[in-house]
Short mmCIF file of C-alpha atoms and ligand atoms in Angstrom, two decimals:
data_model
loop_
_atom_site.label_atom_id
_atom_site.label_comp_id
_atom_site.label_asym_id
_atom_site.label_seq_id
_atom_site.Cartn_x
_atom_site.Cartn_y
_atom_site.Cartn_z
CA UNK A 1 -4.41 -15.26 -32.88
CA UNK A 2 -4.97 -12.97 -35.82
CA UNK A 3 -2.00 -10.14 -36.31
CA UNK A 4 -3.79 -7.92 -38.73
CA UNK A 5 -1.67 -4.94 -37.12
CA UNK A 6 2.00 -3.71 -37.71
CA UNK A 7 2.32 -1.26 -35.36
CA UNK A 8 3.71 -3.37 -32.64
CA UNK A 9 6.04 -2.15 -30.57
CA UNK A 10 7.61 -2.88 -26.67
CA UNK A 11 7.33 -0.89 -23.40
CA UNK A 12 9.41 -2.55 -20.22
CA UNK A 13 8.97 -5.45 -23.02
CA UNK A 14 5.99 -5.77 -23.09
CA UNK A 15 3.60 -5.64 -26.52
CA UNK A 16 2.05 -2.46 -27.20
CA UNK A 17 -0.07 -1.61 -30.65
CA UNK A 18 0.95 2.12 -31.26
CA UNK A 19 -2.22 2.64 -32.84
CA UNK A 20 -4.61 5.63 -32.70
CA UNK A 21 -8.29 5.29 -32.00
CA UNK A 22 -9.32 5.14 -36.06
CA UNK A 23 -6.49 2.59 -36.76
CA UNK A 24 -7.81 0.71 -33.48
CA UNK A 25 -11.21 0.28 -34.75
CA UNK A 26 -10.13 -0.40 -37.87
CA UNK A 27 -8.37 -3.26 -36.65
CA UNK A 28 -11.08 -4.35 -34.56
CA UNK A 29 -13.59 -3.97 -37.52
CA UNK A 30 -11.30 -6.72 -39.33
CA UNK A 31 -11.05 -8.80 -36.08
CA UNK A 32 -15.28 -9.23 -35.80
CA UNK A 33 -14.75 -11.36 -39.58
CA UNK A 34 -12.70 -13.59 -38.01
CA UNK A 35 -14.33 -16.89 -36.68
CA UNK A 36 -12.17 -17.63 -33.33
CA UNK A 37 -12.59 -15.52 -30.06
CA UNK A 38 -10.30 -12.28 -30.53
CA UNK A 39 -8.84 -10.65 -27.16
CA UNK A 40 -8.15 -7.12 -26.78
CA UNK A 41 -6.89 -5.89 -23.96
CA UNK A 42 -6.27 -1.87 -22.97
CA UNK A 43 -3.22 -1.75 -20.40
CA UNK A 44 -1.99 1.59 -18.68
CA UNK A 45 1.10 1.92 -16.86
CA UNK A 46 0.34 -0.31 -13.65
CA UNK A 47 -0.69 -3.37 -16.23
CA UNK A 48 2.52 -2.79 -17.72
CA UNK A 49 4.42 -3.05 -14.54
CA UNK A 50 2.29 -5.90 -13.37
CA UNK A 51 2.94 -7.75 -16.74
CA UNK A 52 6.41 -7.42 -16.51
CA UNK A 53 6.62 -8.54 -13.09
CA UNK A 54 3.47 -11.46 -13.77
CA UNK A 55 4.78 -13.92 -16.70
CA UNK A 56 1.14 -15.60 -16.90
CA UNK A 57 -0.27 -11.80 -17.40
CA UNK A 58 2.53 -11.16 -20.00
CA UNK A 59 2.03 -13.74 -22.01
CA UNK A 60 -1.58 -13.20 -22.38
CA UNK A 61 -0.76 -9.80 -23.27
CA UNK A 62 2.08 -11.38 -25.85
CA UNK A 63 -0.98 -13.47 -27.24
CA UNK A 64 -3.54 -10.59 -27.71
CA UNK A 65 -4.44 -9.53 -31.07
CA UNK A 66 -5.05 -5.90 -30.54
CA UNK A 67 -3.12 -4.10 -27.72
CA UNK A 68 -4.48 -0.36 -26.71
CA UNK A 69 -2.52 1.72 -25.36
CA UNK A 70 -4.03 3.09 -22.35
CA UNK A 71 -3.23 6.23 -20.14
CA UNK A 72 -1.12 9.30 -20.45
CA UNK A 73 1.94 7.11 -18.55
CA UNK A 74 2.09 5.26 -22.34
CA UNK A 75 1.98 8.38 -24.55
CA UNK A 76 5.73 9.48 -22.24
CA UNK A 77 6.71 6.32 -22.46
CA UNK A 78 6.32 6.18 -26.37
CA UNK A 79 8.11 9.62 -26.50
CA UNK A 80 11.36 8.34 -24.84
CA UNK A 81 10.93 5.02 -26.25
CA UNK A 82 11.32 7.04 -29.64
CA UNK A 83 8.38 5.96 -30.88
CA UNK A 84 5.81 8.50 -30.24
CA UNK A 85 2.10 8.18 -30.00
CA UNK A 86 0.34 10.99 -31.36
CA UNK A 87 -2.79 10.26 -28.98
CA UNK A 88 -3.81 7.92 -26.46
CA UNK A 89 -7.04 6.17 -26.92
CA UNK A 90 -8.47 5.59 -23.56
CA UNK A 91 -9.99 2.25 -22.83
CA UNK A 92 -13.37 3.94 -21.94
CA UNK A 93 -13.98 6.05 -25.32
CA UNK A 94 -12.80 2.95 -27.40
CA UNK A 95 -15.37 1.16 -25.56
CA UNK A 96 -17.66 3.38 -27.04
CA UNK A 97 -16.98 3.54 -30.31
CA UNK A 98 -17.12 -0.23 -30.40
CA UNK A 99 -20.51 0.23 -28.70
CA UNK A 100 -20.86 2.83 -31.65
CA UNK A 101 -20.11 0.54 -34.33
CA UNK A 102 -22.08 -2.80 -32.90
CA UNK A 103 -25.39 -0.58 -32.74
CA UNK A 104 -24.63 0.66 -36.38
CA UNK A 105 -24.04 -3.09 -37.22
CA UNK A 106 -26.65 -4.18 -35.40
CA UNK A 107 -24.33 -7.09 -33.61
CA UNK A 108 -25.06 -7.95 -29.81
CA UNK A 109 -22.90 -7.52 -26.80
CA UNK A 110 -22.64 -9.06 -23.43
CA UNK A 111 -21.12 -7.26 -20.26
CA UNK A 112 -19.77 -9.33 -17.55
CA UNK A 113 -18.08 -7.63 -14.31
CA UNK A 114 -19.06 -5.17 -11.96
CA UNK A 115 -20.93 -5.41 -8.65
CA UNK A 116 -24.25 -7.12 -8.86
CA UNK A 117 -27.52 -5.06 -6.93
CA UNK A 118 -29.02 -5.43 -3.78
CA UNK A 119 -31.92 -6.61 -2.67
CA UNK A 120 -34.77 -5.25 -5.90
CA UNK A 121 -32.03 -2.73 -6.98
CA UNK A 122 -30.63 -3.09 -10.78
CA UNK A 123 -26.64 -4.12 -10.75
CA UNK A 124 -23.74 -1.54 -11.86
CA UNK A 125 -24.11 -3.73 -15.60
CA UNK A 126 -28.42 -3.01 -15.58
CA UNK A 127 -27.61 0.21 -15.00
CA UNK A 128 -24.84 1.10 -17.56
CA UNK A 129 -27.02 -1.03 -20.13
CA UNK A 130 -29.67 1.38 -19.30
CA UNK A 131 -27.41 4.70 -20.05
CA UNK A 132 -26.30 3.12 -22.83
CA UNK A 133 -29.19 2.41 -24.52
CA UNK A 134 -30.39 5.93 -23.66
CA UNK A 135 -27.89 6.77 -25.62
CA UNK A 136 -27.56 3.82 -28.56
CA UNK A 137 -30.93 3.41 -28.89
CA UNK A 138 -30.60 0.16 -31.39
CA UNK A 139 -27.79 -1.15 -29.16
CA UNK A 140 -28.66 -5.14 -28.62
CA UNK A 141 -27.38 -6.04 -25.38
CA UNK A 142 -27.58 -10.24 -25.45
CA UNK A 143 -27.11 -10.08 -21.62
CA UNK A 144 -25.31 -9.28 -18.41
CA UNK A 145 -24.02 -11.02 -15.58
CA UNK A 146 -22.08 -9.38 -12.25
CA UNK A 147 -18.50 -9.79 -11.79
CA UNK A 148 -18.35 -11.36 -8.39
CA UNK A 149 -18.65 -15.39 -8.64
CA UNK A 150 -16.48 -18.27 -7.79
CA UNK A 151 -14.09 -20.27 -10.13
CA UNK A 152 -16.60 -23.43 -9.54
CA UNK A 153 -19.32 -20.92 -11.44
CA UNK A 154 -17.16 -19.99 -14.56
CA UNK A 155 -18.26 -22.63 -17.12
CA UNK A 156 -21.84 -21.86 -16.06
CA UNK A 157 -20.72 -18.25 -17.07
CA UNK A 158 -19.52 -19.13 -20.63
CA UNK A 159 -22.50 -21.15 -21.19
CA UNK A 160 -24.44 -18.40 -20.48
CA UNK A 161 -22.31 -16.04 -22.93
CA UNK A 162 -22.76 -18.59 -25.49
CA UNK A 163 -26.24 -19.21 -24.85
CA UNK A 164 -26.97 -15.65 -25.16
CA UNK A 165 -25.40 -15.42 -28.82
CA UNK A 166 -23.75 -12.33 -28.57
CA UNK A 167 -21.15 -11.12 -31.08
CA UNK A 168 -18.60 -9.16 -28.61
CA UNK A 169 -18.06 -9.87 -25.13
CA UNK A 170 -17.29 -6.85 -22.57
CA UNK A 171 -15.74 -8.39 -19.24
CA UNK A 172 -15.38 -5.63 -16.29
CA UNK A 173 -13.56 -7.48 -13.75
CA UNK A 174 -10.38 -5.15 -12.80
CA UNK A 175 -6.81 -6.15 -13.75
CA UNK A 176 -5.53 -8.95 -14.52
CA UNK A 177 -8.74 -10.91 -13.74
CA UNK A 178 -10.98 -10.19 -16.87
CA UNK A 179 -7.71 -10.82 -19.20
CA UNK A 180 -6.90 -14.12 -17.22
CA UNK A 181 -11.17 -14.62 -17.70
CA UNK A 182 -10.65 -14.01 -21.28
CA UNK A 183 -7.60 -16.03 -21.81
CA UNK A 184 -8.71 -18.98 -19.82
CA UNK A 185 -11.81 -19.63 -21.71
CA UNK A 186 -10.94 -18.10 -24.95
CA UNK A 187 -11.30 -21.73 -26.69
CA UNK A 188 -14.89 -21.89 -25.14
CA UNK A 189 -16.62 -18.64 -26.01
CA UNK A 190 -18.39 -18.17 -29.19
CA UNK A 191 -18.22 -14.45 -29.26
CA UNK A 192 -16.07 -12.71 -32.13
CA UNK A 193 -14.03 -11.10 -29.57
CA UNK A 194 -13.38 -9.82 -26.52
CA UNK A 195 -12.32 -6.51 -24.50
CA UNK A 196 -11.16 -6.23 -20.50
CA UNK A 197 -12.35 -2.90 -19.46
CA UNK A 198 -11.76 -2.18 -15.66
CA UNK A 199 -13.75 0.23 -14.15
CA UNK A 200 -15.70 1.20 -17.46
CA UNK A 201 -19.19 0.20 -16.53
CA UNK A 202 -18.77 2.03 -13.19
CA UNK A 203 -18.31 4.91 -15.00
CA UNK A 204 -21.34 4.20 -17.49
CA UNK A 205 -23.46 3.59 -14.57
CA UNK A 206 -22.71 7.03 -12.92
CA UNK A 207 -21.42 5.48 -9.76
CA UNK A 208 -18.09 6.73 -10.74
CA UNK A 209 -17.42 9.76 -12.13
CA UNK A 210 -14.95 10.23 -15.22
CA UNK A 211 -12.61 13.15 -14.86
CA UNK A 212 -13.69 16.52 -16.07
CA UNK A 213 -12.19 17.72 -19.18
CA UNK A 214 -9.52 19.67 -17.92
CA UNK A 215 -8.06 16.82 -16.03
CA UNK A 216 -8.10 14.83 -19.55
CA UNK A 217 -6.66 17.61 -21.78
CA UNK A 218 -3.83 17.99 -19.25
CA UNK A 219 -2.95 14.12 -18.76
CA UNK A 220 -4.04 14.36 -14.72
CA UNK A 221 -7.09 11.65 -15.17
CA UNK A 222 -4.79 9.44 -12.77
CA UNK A 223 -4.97 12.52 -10.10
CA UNK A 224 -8.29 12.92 -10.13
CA UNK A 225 -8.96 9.38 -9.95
CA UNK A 226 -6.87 9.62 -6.72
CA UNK A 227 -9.33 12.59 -5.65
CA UNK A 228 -11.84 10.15 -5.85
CA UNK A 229 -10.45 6.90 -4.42
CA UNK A 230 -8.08 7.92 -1.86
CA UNK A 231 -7.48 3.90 -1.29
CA UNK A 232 -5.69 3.30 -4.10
CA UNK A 233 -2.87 5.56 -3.49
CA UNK A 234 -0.41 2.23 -3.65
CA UNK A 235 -1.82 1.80 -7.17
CA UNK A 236 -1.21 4.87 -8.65
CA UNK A 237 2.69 4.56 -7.43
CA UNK A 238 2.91 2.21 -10.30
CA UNK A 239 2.86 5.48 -12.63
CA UNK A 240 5.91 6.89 -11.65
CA UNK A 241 7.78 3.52 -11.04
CA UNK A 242 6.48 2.77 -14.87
CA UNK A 243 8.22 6.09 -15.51
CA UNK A 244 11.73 5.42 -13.61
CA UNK A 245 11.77 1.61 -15.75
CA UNK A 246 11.22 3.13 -19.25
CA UNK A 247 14.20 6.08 -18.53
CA UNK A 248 16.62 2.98 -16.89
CA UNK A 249 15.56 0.80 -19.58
CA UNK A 250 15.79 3.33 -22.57
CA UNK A 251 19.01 4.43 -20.86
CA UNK A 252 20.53 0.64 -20.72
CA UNK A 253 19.33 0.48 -24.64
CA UNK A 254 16.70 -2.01 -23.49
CA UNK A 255 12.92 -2.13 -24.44
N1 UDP B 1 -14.77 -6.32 -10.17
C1 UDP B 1 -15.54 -7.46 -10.39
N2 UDP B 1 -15.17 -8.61 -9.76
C2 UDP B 1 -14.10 -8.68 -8.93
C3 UDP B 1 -13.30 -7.52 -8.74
C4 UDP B 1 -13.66 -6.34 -9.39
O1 UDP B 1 -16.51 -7.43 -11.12
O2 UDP B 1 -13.86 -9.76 -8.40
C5 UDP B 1 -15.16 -5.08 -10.85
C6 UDP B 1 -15.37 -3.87 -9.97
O3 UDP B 1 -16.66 -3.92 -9.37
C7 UDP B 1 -15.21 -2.74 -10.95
C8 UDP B 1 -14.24 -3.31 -12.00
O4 UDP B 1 -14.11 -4.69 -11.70
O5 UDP B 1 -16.43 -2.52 -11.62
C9 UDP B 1 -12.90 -2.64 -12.05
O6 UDP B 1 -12.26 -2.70 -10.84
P1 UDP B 1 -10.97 -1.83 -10.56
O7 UDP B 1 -11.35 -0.44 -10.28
O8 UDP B 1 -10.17 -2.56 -9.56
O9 UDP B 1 -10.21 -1.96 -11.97
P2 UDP B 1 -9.42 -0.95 -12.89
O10 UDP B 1 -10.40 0.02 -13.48
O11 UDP B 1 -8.39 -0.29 -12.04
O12 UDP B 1 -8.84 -1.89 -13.91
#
């Protein structure tokens, strides 16, 4: 693990970089020098309840080297924590700017996750490689691969990674399955590092839409997200039972 940040801090105890989007990619410019497998990983409120609820989760989190904090929920939290964050950097525009920075570099990425196609249709990956070389027009993508395979397939997986040679390694596979991906086989993978990412590519591929602007100025991504995907109403009751555990814990001195 390389620490090359200070800004460390703990929500419901768990390790959070307080870091804005510059001082992020700063930090991830130093950790593409470095020769082992780097993880980053970009937890909201409901991967901060999860992780302190899942040791396995926690400690992966505890053994990342760059820790973005992701989601209005975090920017409160920081505030009655007492150490406030003067933005948020939200997993999917620091996804860019790292897509940003490897196109400028010219250094190759590989997404895994996401649902693969059907039948001659391109997967949600093909198609968010497509937008995104629409839009990073030097952008070397070393390869793709869906996000729905068994455990028996995973070293076929790396192999593939590795084979590809990419420099950074995107894995779309939800929470806390791309950072358990990550972690697992973080001593296998030759990429420089690595990033969990959710429902990013989705969102790249225009199968899911990312909330208008007013719902992002005003903190409500997580309602209209709810607009969206009624299902996952349960989820989104993690935000204000993250909410409730920062006040008891900030009121019981606790972290
Ligand atoms: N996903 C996947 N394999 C799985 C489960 C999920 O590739 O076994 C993908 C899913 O298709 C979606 C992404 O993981 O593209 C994120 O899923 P979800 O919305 O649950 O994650 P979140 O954005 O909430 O972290």
């Amino acid at each position: 693990m390389t620490r090359i940040n200070n800004k460390r801090t703990r929500i419901l105890n768990v390790p959070v970089d307080m870091v804005d989007e510059q001082e992020a990619m700063g930090i991830f410019r130093e950790l593409l020098k470095t020769e082992d497998c780097s993880l980053i990983v970009t937890p909201n409120s409901e991967i901060i309840v999860n992780a302190s609820r899942d040791p396995e989760l926690k400690r992966i989190i505890e053994q990342a080297d760059l820790i973005i904090p992701d989601g209005i929920g975090l920017v409160y939290a920081s505030r009655i924590m007492g150490v406030p964050l003067s933005h948020r950097v939200t997993g999917i525009d620091f996804l860019e700017a790292i897509i940003g920075y490897l196109e400028e570099t010219g250094q190759s990425i590989f997404f895994l996750g996401s649902k693969p196609g059907e039948g001659n249709n391109p997967g949600i990956a093909e198609m968010a490689v497509e937008k995104m070389q629409a839009k990073y027009k030097k952008l070397i993508v070393a390869g793709t691969h869906h996000g729905y395979f068994k455990e028996a397939d995973e070293e076929n997986i790396v192999k593939a990674i590795n084979d590809s040679r990419a420099d950074f390694l995107c894995v779309a596979l939800g929470s806390p399955k791309q950072e358990k991906f990550i972690a697992c086989n973080r001593d296998k993978l030759k990429v420089k590092a690595a990033i969990g990412v959710g429902g990013s590519l989705d969102v790249w591929a225009g199968t899911l839409k990312r909330a208008p602007e007013f719902y992002r100025n005003h903190g409500l991504e997580w309602l209209y997200r709810l607009i969206q995907q009624p299902s996952r109403y349960k989820r989104m009751a993690a935000l204000p039972l993250f909410m409730m555990k920062v006040i008891v814990n900030r009121f019981k001195g606790g972290k």
